[in-house]
Coordinates of C-alpha atoms in Angstrom, one line a residue:
Chain G
M1 CA 12.1 -27.5 -38.8
T2 CA 13.1 -29.5 -35.8
I3 CA 16.1 -31.9 -35.7
A4 CA 13.6 -34.8 -35.5
Q5 CA 11.7 -33.6 -38.5
Q6 CA 15.0 -33.2 -40.4
Q7 CA 16.0 -36.7 -39.6
T8 CA 12.7 -38.1 -40.9
M9 CA 12.9 -36.2 -44.2
P10 CA 13.3 -38.5 -47.2
E11 CA 16.8 -39.2 -48.2
H12 CA 17.6 -39.6 -51.9
R13 CA 20.5 -41.7 -53.2
I14 CA 21.8 -39.8 -56.2
G15 CA 24.8 -42.0 -57.2
K16 CA 28.2 -43.2 -56.3
L17 CA 31.0 -40.8 -55.5
E18 CA 32.9 -41.7 -58.7
D19 CA 29.8 -40.7 -60.7
F20 CA 30.6 -37.1 -59.9
P21 CA 33.7 -35.6 -61.5
E22 CA 35.4 -32.7 -59.9
R23 CA 35.0 -29.2 -61.4
K24 CA 31.8 -30.0 -63.1
V25 CA 28.2 -29.4 -62.0
V26 CA 26.1 -32.5 -62.5
P27 CA 22.4 -32.0 -62.7
V28 CA 20.4 -34.8 -60.9
E29 CA 16.8 -35.4 -60.1
A30 CA 15.9 -35.7 -56.4
G31 CA 12.5 -35.6 -54.8
G32 CA 10.9 -34.2 -58.0
K33 CA 13.5 -31.4 -58.3
T34 CA 16.5 -30.8 -60.5
I35 CA 19.4 -29.9 -58.4
G36 CA 23.1 -29.2 -59.0
V37 CA 25.8 -31.5 -57.6
L38 CA 29.5 -30.7 -57.3
R39 CA 32.2 -32.9 -55.9
R40 CA 35.3 -31.6 -54.3
G41 CA 37.7 -34.4 -53.1
D42 CA 35.7 -36.8 -51.0
D43 CA 32.9 -34.3 -50.3
V44 CA 29.9 -33.7 -52.4
H45 CA 27.7 -30.6 -52.4
A46 CA 24.2 -30.1 -53.7
F47 CA 22.4 -26.9 -54.5
A48 CA 19.2 -25.5 -56.0
N49 CA 18.9 -25.0 -59.8
R50 CA 18.0 -21.3 -59.3
C51 CA 20.2 -18.3 -58.7
P52 CA 18.9 -16.1 -56.0
H53 CA 19.5 -13.0 -58.1
H54 CA 17.5 -13.4 -61.3
G55 CA 16.6 -17.1 -61.2
A56 CA 19.2 -18.4 -63.7
P57 CA 19.7 -22.2 -63.9
M58 CA 22.6 -22.9 -61.6
C59 CA 23.0 -26.4 -63.1
R60 CA 24.7 -24.6 -66.0
A61 CA 27.1 -22.9 -63.6
Q62 CA 30.8 -23.0 -64.3
V63 CA 33.1 -24.2 -61.5
S64 CA 36.0 -22.1 -60.4
G65 CA 37.8 -20.6 -57.5
T66 CA 37.9 -17.0 -56.5
M67 CA 40.2 -14.1 -55.7
R68 CA 40.3 -13.3 -52.0
P69 CA 40.5 -9.6 -50.9
S70 CA 44.2 -8.8 -51.0
E71 CA 46.8 -6.0 -50.8
P72 CA 47.4 -4.0 -54.0
N73 CA 49.2 -5.9 -56.7
Q74 CA 48.7 -9.2 -54.9
F75 CA 46.3 -11.8 -56.1
V76 CA 45.2 -14.6 -53.8
Y77 CA 43.3 -17.3 -55.6
D78 CA 41.4 -19.6 -53.3
L79 CA 38.5 -22.1 -53.0
D80 CA 39.4 -23.7 -56.3
G81 CA 36.7 -26.2 -57.3
L82 CA 34.3 -24.9 -54.6
I83 CA 32.9 -21.8 -56.4
V84 CA 29.9 -22.1 -58.7
K85 CA 29.6 -19.1 -61.1
C86 CA 26.1 -18.2 -62.2
P87 CA 25.7 -18.6 -66.0
W88 CA 24.1 -15.2 -66.3
H89 CA 25.7 -12.5 -64.3
A90 CA 28.7 -14.4 -63.0
Y91 CA 27.8 -14.1 -59.4
E92 CA 30.0 -16.5 -57.4
F93 CA 28.7 -18.7 -54.7
D94 CA 30.6 -20.9 -52.2
V95 CA 29.0 -24.2 -52.8
R96 CA 29.5 -25.3 -49.2
S97 CA 27.2 -22.6 -47.7
G98 CA 25.5 -20.9 -50.7
E99 CA 27.1 -17.6 -49.6
A100 CA 27.7 -15.1 -52.4
M101 CA 31.3 -14.1 -52.6
G102 CA 32.1 -10.5 -51.9
G103 CA 28.6 -10.0 -50.6
I104 CA 27.3 -9.0 -54.1
I105 CA 23.9 -10.2 -53.1
R106 CA 22.4 -10.8 -49.6
G107 CA 20.5 -13.8 -50.7
R108 CA 22.2 -17.2 -50.7
L109 CA 22.2 -20.0 -53.2
F110 CA 20.0 -22.7 -51.5
V111 CA 22.2 -25.6 -50.6
Y112 CA 21.0 -29.0 -49.6
H113 CA 22.2 -31.5 -47.0
C114 CA 24.4 -34.0 -48.7
E115 CA 26.3 -36.9 -47.3
V116 CA 28.7 -39.6 -48.7
R117 CA 28.5 -42.9 -46.9
H118 CA 30.5 -45.9 -48.1
G119 CA 31.0 -44.4 -51.5
E120 CA 27.3 -43.6 -52.0
V121 CA 25.9 -40.1 -52.2
F122 CA 22.7 -39.1 -50.4
V123 CA 20.8 -35.8 -50.5
Q124 CA 18.0 -34.5 -48.3
L125 CA 16.1 -31.5 -49.6
R126 CA 16.8 -29.4 -46.6
R127 CA 19.5 -27.0 -45.5
P128 CA 22.6 -28.6 -44.2
A129 CA 23.9 -27.8 -40.7
T130 CA 26.6 -25.6 -42.1
P131 CA 29.7 -25.2 -39.9
S132 CA 31.4 -21.9 -39.8
L133 CA 33.3 -21.6 -43.1
K134 CA 36.1 -19.6 -41.4
A135 CA 36.8 -22.7 -39.2
S136 CA 36.3 -25.1 -42.0
P137 CA 39.4 -26.3 -43.9
I138 CA 39.2 -26.6 -47.6
P139 CA 38.8 -30.3 -48.4
G140 CA 41.9 -31.9 -49.7
E141 CA 44.2 -29.1 -48.6
Chain A
M1 CA -4.8 -0.3 -70.3
E2 CA -4.5 -1.9 -73.7
Q3 CA -4.2 -5.6 -73.5
T4 CA -3.4 -8.5 -75.8
V5 CA -5.9 -11.2 -76.6
T6 CA -4.4 -13.3 -73.8
G7 CA -5.2 -10.5 -71.3
A8 CA -1.6 -9.8 -70.5
R9 CA 0.1 -6.5 -71.1
R10 CA 2.0 -6.2 -74.3
I11 CA 5.7 -6.3 -73.8
V12 CA 8.3 -5.0 -76.1
D13 CA 11.9 -6.2 -75.4
C14 CA 14.1 -3.6 -77.0
D15 CA 17.4 -5.5 -76.9
V16 CA 17.6 -9.1 -78.2
H17 CA 20.7 -10.2 -80.1
P18 CA 20.5 -12.6 -83.0
L19 CA 23.7 -14.2 -84.2
I20 CA 24.5 -15.6 -87.5
K21 CA 26.1 -19.1 -87.2
S22 CA 28.8 -18.4 -89.8
V23 CA 29.6 -15.7 -92.3
S24 CA 29.1 -18.5 -94.9
A25 CA 25.4 -18.1 -94.3
L26 CA 25.7 -14.6 -95.8
K27 CA 27.1 -15.9 -99.1
P28 CA 23.8 -15.7 -101.0
Y29 CA 23.6 -12.1 -100.0
F30 CA 27.0 -11.1 -101.3
S31 CA 28.0 -10.5 -104.9
K32 CA 30.6 -13.1 -106.1
E33 CA 33.3 -10.6 -105.5
W34 CA 32.3 -9.8 -102.0
A35 CA 31.7 -13.5 -101.2
D36 CA 35.3 -14.1 -102.2
F37 CA 36.3 -11.2 -100.1
F38 CA 34.5 -12.2 -96.9
V39 CA 33.8 -15.9 -96.8
P40 CA 37.0 -18.0 -97.3
S41 CA 39.3 -16.3 -94.8
S42 CA 37.2 -14.0 -92.6
V43 CA 38.7 -12.9 -89.4
G44 CA 36.8 -14.6 -86.6
Q45 CA 35.7 -17.6 -88.6
S46 CA 37.1 -19.9 -86.0
S47 CA 35.5 -17.9 -83.2
T48 CA 33.2 -20.0 -81.0
N49 CA 30.8 -17.1 -80.9
G50 CA 30.4 -16.2 -84.5
F51 CA 31.8 -14.0 -87.1
V52 CA 33.9 -10.9 -86.0
F53 CA 32.3 -11.2 -82.6
A54 CA 34.9 -10.0 -80.2
R55 CA 34.4 -7.7 -77.3
A56 CA 36.0 -6.7 -74.1
R57 CA 37.9 -10.0 -73.7
D58 CA 40.3 -8.7 -76.3
R59 CA 41.6 -6.3 -73.7
Y60 CA 40.9 -8.1 -70.5
P61 CA 39.2 -11.3 -69.3
H62 CA 35.5 -11.3 -69.4
P63 CA 34.0 -12.3 -66.1
N64 CA 31.9 -15.0 -67.7
T65 CA 31.1 -16.3 -71.1
T66 CA 29.7 -13.4 -73.1
Y67 CA 26.5 -15.4 -73.7
R68 CA 24.3 -17.4 -71.4
L69 CA 25.3 -21.0 -71.3
D70 CA 21.7 -22.0 -71.0
A71 CA 20.8 -20.1 -74.1
L72 CA 22.9 -22.3 -76.4
P73 CA 20.4 -23.9 -78.9
P74 CA 20.0 -27.6 -78.5
A75 CA 20.4 -28.0 -82.2
G76 CA 23.9 -26.4 -82.0
G77 CA 25.4 -23.1 -82.9
P78 CA 26.1 -20.1 -80.8
A79 CA 23.5 -18.5 -78.4
G80 CA 21.1 -16.4 -80.4
S81 CA 21.6 -18.2 -83.6
D82 CA 18.3 -20.2 -83.8
P83 CA 15.1 -18.1 -84.1
A84 CA 12.9 -21.0 -83.1
F85 CA 14.9 -21.4 -79.9
V86 CA 14.7 -17.7 -79.1
V87 CA 11.0 -18.0 -79.4
Q88 CA 11.0 -21.0 -77.1
D89 CA 13.4 -19.7 -74.6
L90 CA 12.5 -16.0 -74.3
I91 CA 9.4 -14.9 -76.2
E92 CA 7.0 -17.7 -75.2
P93 CA 7.9 -18.0 -71.5
F94 CA 7.8 -14.3 -70.8
G95 CA 5.0 -13.4 -73.2
I96 CA 7.1 -11.0 -75.2
T97 CA 5.0 -9.3 -77.8
T98 CA 7.9 -7.9 -79.8
A99 CA 11.6 -8.6 -79.6
L100 CA 13.7 -6.0 -81.2
L101 CA 16.7 -7.6 -82.9
L102 CA 20.0 -5.8 -82.6
P103 CA 22.6 -7.7 -84.6
Q104 CA 26.2 -7.6 -83.4
E105 CA 28.2 -9.0 -86.3
H106 CA 28.4 -5.4 -87.4
Y107 CA 30.3 -4.4 -84.4
G108 CA 33.4 -5.7 -86.1
V109 CA 32.6 -3.6 -89.1
I110 CA 33.7 -0.4 -87.5
R111 CA 37.3 -1.6 -87.8
F112 CA 37.0 -2.0 -91.5
A113 CA 39.1 0.5 -93.5
S114 CA 37.1 -0.1 -96.7
S115 CA 33.8 1.8 -96.8
A116 CA 32.7 -0.4 -99.7
A117 CA 33.3 -3.6 -97.7
A118 CA 31.5 -2.1 -94.7
A119 CA 28.5 -1.3 -96.9
A120 CA 28.5 -4.8 -98.5
F121 CA 28.7 -6.6 -95.2
E122 CA 26.0 -4.5 -93.5
R123 CA 23.6 -4.9 -96.4
A124 CA 24.1 -8.6 -96.6
N125 CA 23.6 -9.0 -92.9
N126 CA 20.5 -6.9 -92.8
E127 CA 19.0 -8.8 -95.7
Y128 CA 19.8 -12.2 -94.1
L129 CA 18.1 -11.2 -90.9
I130 CA 15.0 -10.0 -92.8
D131 CA 14.7 -13.3 -94.6
H132 CA 15.7 -15.6 -91.8
W133 CA 14.4 -13.9 -88.7
L134 CA 11.6 -11.6 -89.6
E135 CA 10.1 -14.2 -91.7
A136 CA 10.4 -16.8 -88.9
D137 CA 8.1 -15.1 -86.5
R138 CA 6.0 -11.9 -86.5
R139 CA 7.2 -11.2 -82.9
F140 CA 10.6 -10.3 -84.2
A141 CA 11.4 -6.7 -85.3
L142 CA 14.7 -5.5 -86.7
A143 CA 16.9 -2.5 -86.5
L144 CA 18.9 -2.3 -89.8
T145 CA 22.5 -1.7 -89.0
V146 CA 24.7 0.9 -90.6
S147 CA 28.0 2.6 -89.9
E148 CA 29.5 6.0 -90.7
H149 CA 31.9 4.6 -93.3
D150 CA 29.7 5.8 -96.2
P151 CA 26.6 7.7 -95.0
K152 CA 25.2 8.0 -98.5
A153 CA 25.3 4.3 -99.0
A154 CA 23.8 3.7 -95.6
A155 CA 21.0 6.1 -96.5
E156 CA 20.4 4.2 -99.7
S157 CA 20.3 0.9 -97.8
I158 CA 17.8 2.4 -95.3
R159 CA 15.5 3.5 -98.1
A160 CA 15.8 0.2 -99.9
L161 CA 15.1 -2.0 -96.8
G162 CA 13.3 0.3 -94.4
H163 CA 9.8 -0.5 -95.8
R164 CA 10.1 -4.3 -95.1
N165 CA 7.6 -5.7 -92.7
G166 CA 9.2 -5.8 -89.3
V167 CA 11.9 -3.3 -89.9
V168 CA 11.4 -0.6 -87.3
G169 CA 14.7 1.1 -86.7
V170 CA 18.3 1.8 -87.7
Q171 CA 21.1 0.6 -85.5
L172 CA 23.8 3.2 -85.9
L173 CA 27.3 2.2 -84.9
I174 CA 29.4 4.7 -82.9
N175 CA 32.8 5.0 -84.4
K176 CA 35.1 7.9 -84.7
S177 CA 32.4 10.6 -84.9
M178 CA 30.0 11.8 -82.2
L179 CA 26.4 11.2 -83.1
G180 CA 25.7 14.9 -83.5
S181 CA 28.1 15.2 -86.4
L182 CA 26.9 16.4 -89.7
V183 CA 28.3 13.3 -91.2
F184 CA 25.3 11.4 -90.1
D185 CA 22.7 13.7 -91.6
P186 CA 22.1 11.5 -94.7
I187 CA 21.4 8.6 -92.3
Y188 CA 19.1 10.7 -90.1
E189 CA 17.3 12.1 -93.1
A190 CA 16.6 8.6 -94.5
A191 CA 15.6 7.3 -91.1
Q192 CA 13.2 10.2 -90.5
E193 CA 11.7 9.8 -94.0
M194 CA 11.1 6.1 -93.5
G195 CA 9.8 6.5 -89.9
L196 CA 12.6 4.5 -88.4
A197 CA 14.1 5.2 -85.0
I198 CA 17.8 5.5 -84.6
V199 CA 19.1 2.9 -82.1
S200 CA 22.4 3.2 -80.4
H201 CA 23.9 0.2 -78.6
Q202 CA 27.4 0.1 -77.3
N203 CA 29.5 -1.5 -80.0
G204 CA 33.0 -2.7 -79.2
S205 CA 35.4 -1.6 -76.5
E206 CA 38.4 0.6 -76.8
G207 CA 41.4 -1.3 -77.9
C208 CA 39.1 -4.1 -79.2
Y209 CA 38.5 -2.2 -82.4
S210 CA 40.7 0.5 -83.8
Y211 CA 38.3 3.4 -83.6
S212 CA 36.0 2.5 -80.7
Q213 CA 35.3 5.4 -78.5
V214 CA 37.1 5.5 -75.1
P215 CA 35.5 6.5 -71.9
A216 CA 36.8 9.9 -70.6
G217 CA 40.3 9.7 -69.2
G218 CA 41.6 6.7 -70.9
A219 CA 41.4 3.0 -71.2
P220 CA 40.0 1.1 -68.1
R221 CA 42.0 -1.7 -66.6
F222 CA 39.3 -4.4 -66.4
Y223 CA 35.8 -5.3 -67.4
G224 CA 34.2 -3.9 -64.2
E225 CA 36.0 -0.7 -64.4
R226 CA 35.0 -0.2 -68.0
H227 CA 31.3 -1.0 -67.4
S228 CA 31.3 1.4 -64.4
V229 CA 32.1 4.3 -66.7
L230 CA 30.5 3.1 -69.9
P231 CA 27.5 5.4 -69.6
Q232 CA 29.9 8.3 -70.3
I233 CA 30.0 7.4 -74.0
G234 CA 26.2 7.2 -74.2
A235 CA 25.7 10.4 -72.2
A236 CA 28.3 12.3 -74.3
N237 CA 26.6 11.3 -77.5
V238 CA 23.1 12.2 -76.2
V239 CA 24.3 15.7 -75.4
D240 CA 26.2 16.0 -78.6
M241 CA 23.1 15.2 -80.7
I242 CA 21.1 17.8 -78.8
M243 CA 23.6 20.6 -78.7
S244 CA 24.5 20.2 -82.4
G245 CA 20.9 20.7 -83.3
V246 CA 20.1 17.3 -84.8
F247 CA 16.5 17.6 -83.6
E248 CA 16.1 21.1 -85.2
R249 CA 17.4 19.6 -88.4
F250 CA 15.3 16.4 -88.0
P251 CA 12.3 17.3 -85.8
E252 CA 10.6 13.9 -86.2
L253 CA 13.7 11.8 -85.4
K254 CA 13.5 9.4 -82.5
V255 CA 16.5 7.9 -80.8
V256 CA 16.7 4.8 -78.6
M257 CA 19.7 4.4 -76.4
V258 CA 20.3 0.7 -75.4
E259 CA 22.6 -0.5 -72.7
W260 CA 23.9 2.9 -71.8
G261 CA 22.0 3.0 -68.5
F262 CA 19.6 5.8 -67.5
S263 CA 20.1 6.5 -63.8
W264 CA 22.5 9.4 -64.7
L265 CA 19.8 11.3 -66.7
G266 CA 18.7 13.5 -63.8
S267 CA 22.1 15.2 -63.3
L268 CA 22.8 15.2 -67.0
M269 CA 19.6 17.1 -67.8
S270 CA 20.0 19.7 -65.1
R271 CA 23.7 20.3 -65.9
A272 CA 23.0 20.6 -69.7
D273 CA 20.1 23.0 -69.1
Y274 CA 22.1 25.2 -66.7
L275 CA 25.2 25.3 -68.8
W276 CA 23.3 25.9 -72.0
H277 CA 21.5 28.8 -70.4
K278 CA 24.8 30.2 -69.3
N279 CA 26.2 29.9 -72.8
R280 CA 23.3 30.1 -75.2
S281 CA 25.3 32.0 -77.8
A282 CA 27.4 28.9 -78.4
A283 CA 24.3 27.0 -79.5
P284 CA 21.8 29.6 -80.7
H285 CA 20.1 27.1 -83.0
L286 CA 18.4 25.4 -80.0
K287 CA 14.9 26.7 -79.5
R288 CA 14.3 25.0 -76.2
Q289 CA 16.5 23.9 -73.3
P290 CA 18.3 20.6 -73.8
S291 CA 16.2 18.6 -71.4
E292 CA 13.1 19.2 -73.5
Y293 CA 14.7 17.7 -76.6
L294 CA 15.9 14.8 -74.5
V295 CA 12.6 13.9 -73.1
E296 CA 10.8 14.4 -76.5
H297 CA 13.3 12.5 -78.7
F298 CA 15.2 10.0 -76.6
K299 CA 14.3 6.7 -75.0
F300 CA 16.6 4.6 -72.8
A301 CA 16.5 0.8 -72.3
T302 CA 16.4 -0.7 -68.8
Q303 CA 19.1 -3.3 -69.1
P304 CA 21.4 -3.4 -67.2
L305 CA 19.1 -2.1 -64.5
D306 CA 21.3 -0.6 -61.8
E307 CA 21.3 -2.6 -58.6
A308 CA 20.0 0.0 -56.2
S309 CA 21.5 -0.3 -52.7
G310 CA 18.2 0.5 -51.0
I311 CA 14.8 2.0 -51.4
R312 CA 16.0 5.6 -51.4
E313 CA 18.4 5.0 -54.3
F314 CA 15.7 3.0 -56.1
E315 CA 13.1 5.8 -55.8
A316 CA 15.6 8.4 -56.9
M317 CA 16.4 6.3 -59.9
F318 CA 12.8 6.1 -61.0
G319 CA 12.1 9.6 -59.9
I320 CA 14.1 11.2 -62.7
P321 CA 11.9 14.0 -64.3
G322 CA 10.3 12.7 -67.5
L323 CA 11.5 9.1 -67.1
D324 CA 8.0 7.8 -67.5
R325 CA 8.3 9.0 -71.1
M326 CA 11.8 7.8 -71.7
L327 CA 12.2 4.3 -70.4
L328 CA 11.9 1.1 -72.4
F329 CA 12.2 -2.5 -71.3
S330 CA 15.1 -4.6 -72.5
S331 CA 16.5 -8.0 -71.6
D332 CA 19.8 -8.2 -73.6
Y333 CA 19.0 -11.8 -74.3
P334 CA 21.1 -14.0 -74.8
H335 CA 24.0 -12.3 -73.2
Y336 CA 25.4 -13.2 -69.8
D337 CA 24.3 -9.9 -68.2
T338 CA 20.8 -10.4 -69.3
D339 CA 18.0 -9.0 -67.2
A340 CA 15.3 -11.6 -66.5
P341 CA 12.0 -10.1 -67.8
D342 CA 9.9 -11.2 -64.9
V343 CA 12.4 -9.8 -62.4
I344 CA 12.9 -6.4 -64.1
L345 CA 9.3 -5.9 -65.1
G346 CA 8.3 -6.6 -61.5
K347 CA 10.5 -3.8 -60.3
I348 CA 9.0 -1.1 -62.6
P349 CA 6.7 1.2 -60.5
E350 CA 3.1 0.4 -61.2
Q351 CA 2.3 3.8 -62.6
M352 CA 5.1 3.4 -65.2
K353 CA 4.5 -0.2 -66.2
D354 CA 2.4 0.4 -69.4
A355 CA 4.8 3.1 -70.6
V356 CA 7.9 0.9 -70.0
Y357 CA 6.3 -2.3 -71.2
W358 CA 5.1 -1.0 -74.6
R359 CA 3.7 2.5 -74.8
N360 CA 7.1 4.2 -75.1
A361 CA 8.1 1.7 -77.7
V362 CA 5.2 2.6 -79.8
E363 CA 6.1 6.3 -79.4
S364 CA 9.6 5.5 -80.7
F365 CA 9.0 2.9 -83.4
G366 CA 5.4 3.6 -84.2
P367 CA 2.5 1.1 -84.3
K368 CA 4.5 -1.1 -86.7
I369 CA 6.4 -2.4 -83.7
F370 CA 3.4 -4.8 -83.4
R371 CA 3.2 -6.9 -86.6
Q372 CA 0.0 -8.5 -87.7

């Protein structure tokens, strides 16, 4: 899909920023699909209602953080509020990129382009232009 | 290929867990004395997941909820507690012909010190499920559950309820004794007499219940460590049944191993054969080598299907000698580590599909696995 095609894709207004509490996946309808929406600070993320592993409904995911790889007897909890955990096998996905934590599965959770403008939240049913997560600070920290 | 009227293959799901909303529901099935014993102050009454339903989380955190959050019935109650919703959520969408019900309330029974209490609870639970689940839909089948507390009482219960329409097996809890122990002979005798397969499903983790069997070497540190080595318990009991001569004593007995895995069967069979041949005098009652008993008498359920790292591992897993006679499909609905039927059945090699979908289930449970 070219940039021009992406820009002409329909944009769906899915609500106001305050409609989306943190740490809770909110299912919304957009473009005939049910998608999951998760707010973290002033950012909002949207993703498909289907786990890439066995197809579980990701709108029923729990929100958490995750343990980073660490030295023995050290526990480094990170990405709080940005991890969605599949309601079936507990696979964890970074909601910003759809990447599976720890590489448990090669496939990614499909994430959608999502923007907040003037307190309103908009979604396009296409992949976002995801920046490198390593270079991306965690919102609000 | 035998087909249903809809043209699809028959599918037997050998691991579906019903849950009773509250022990109070069992009250009509208890005598007044046992109702007083169980109902007012039962351990686990306040559990969010039903009576005496406690598992690995007692030792270490569970990685998720034990049940699928999307399997909670809209009308309320824990996952697996509404027969109509199980039909709607599992049986209808995936075209399941028969769902074998393996109740889990009993898993807490193994910590009971009173044999009489164990027998009373098991009998009430079995009767409840016959009335409320088998009567609800002909696509449900049930394995009656018994423990080793009082094998004679268990055998009586098997003979009393084993003829009921939809009862196809006996779920035998693993407790202090290995399954090859003579203590189980009254149960095996009754099961064989009634044409019911023995079903073994992991029941309670070490430390969770007093007598639960522990994987070799000691107690694992966390859930993942435990489940990595959990097949040890299943494998040990398979070998124990064979080597102790259960199938010479009960030549018609069938055994279904659920949630113990199967990818380890190849090495287990070759080791058991080799070592038995080297030491036949220790088990002279065996007329054939162990692997022959295993293939003839045992079945193994697919869930949780190992996540093969590549095609070579996958082919090795499905290339185990005799596996086409031993594998059964299971979903483990409504638990969090469920295997989606469409995903798993799609992975079964084409030449094994009929056997895994239903033929092997008929071999274990008989034609009564399909109710009219």
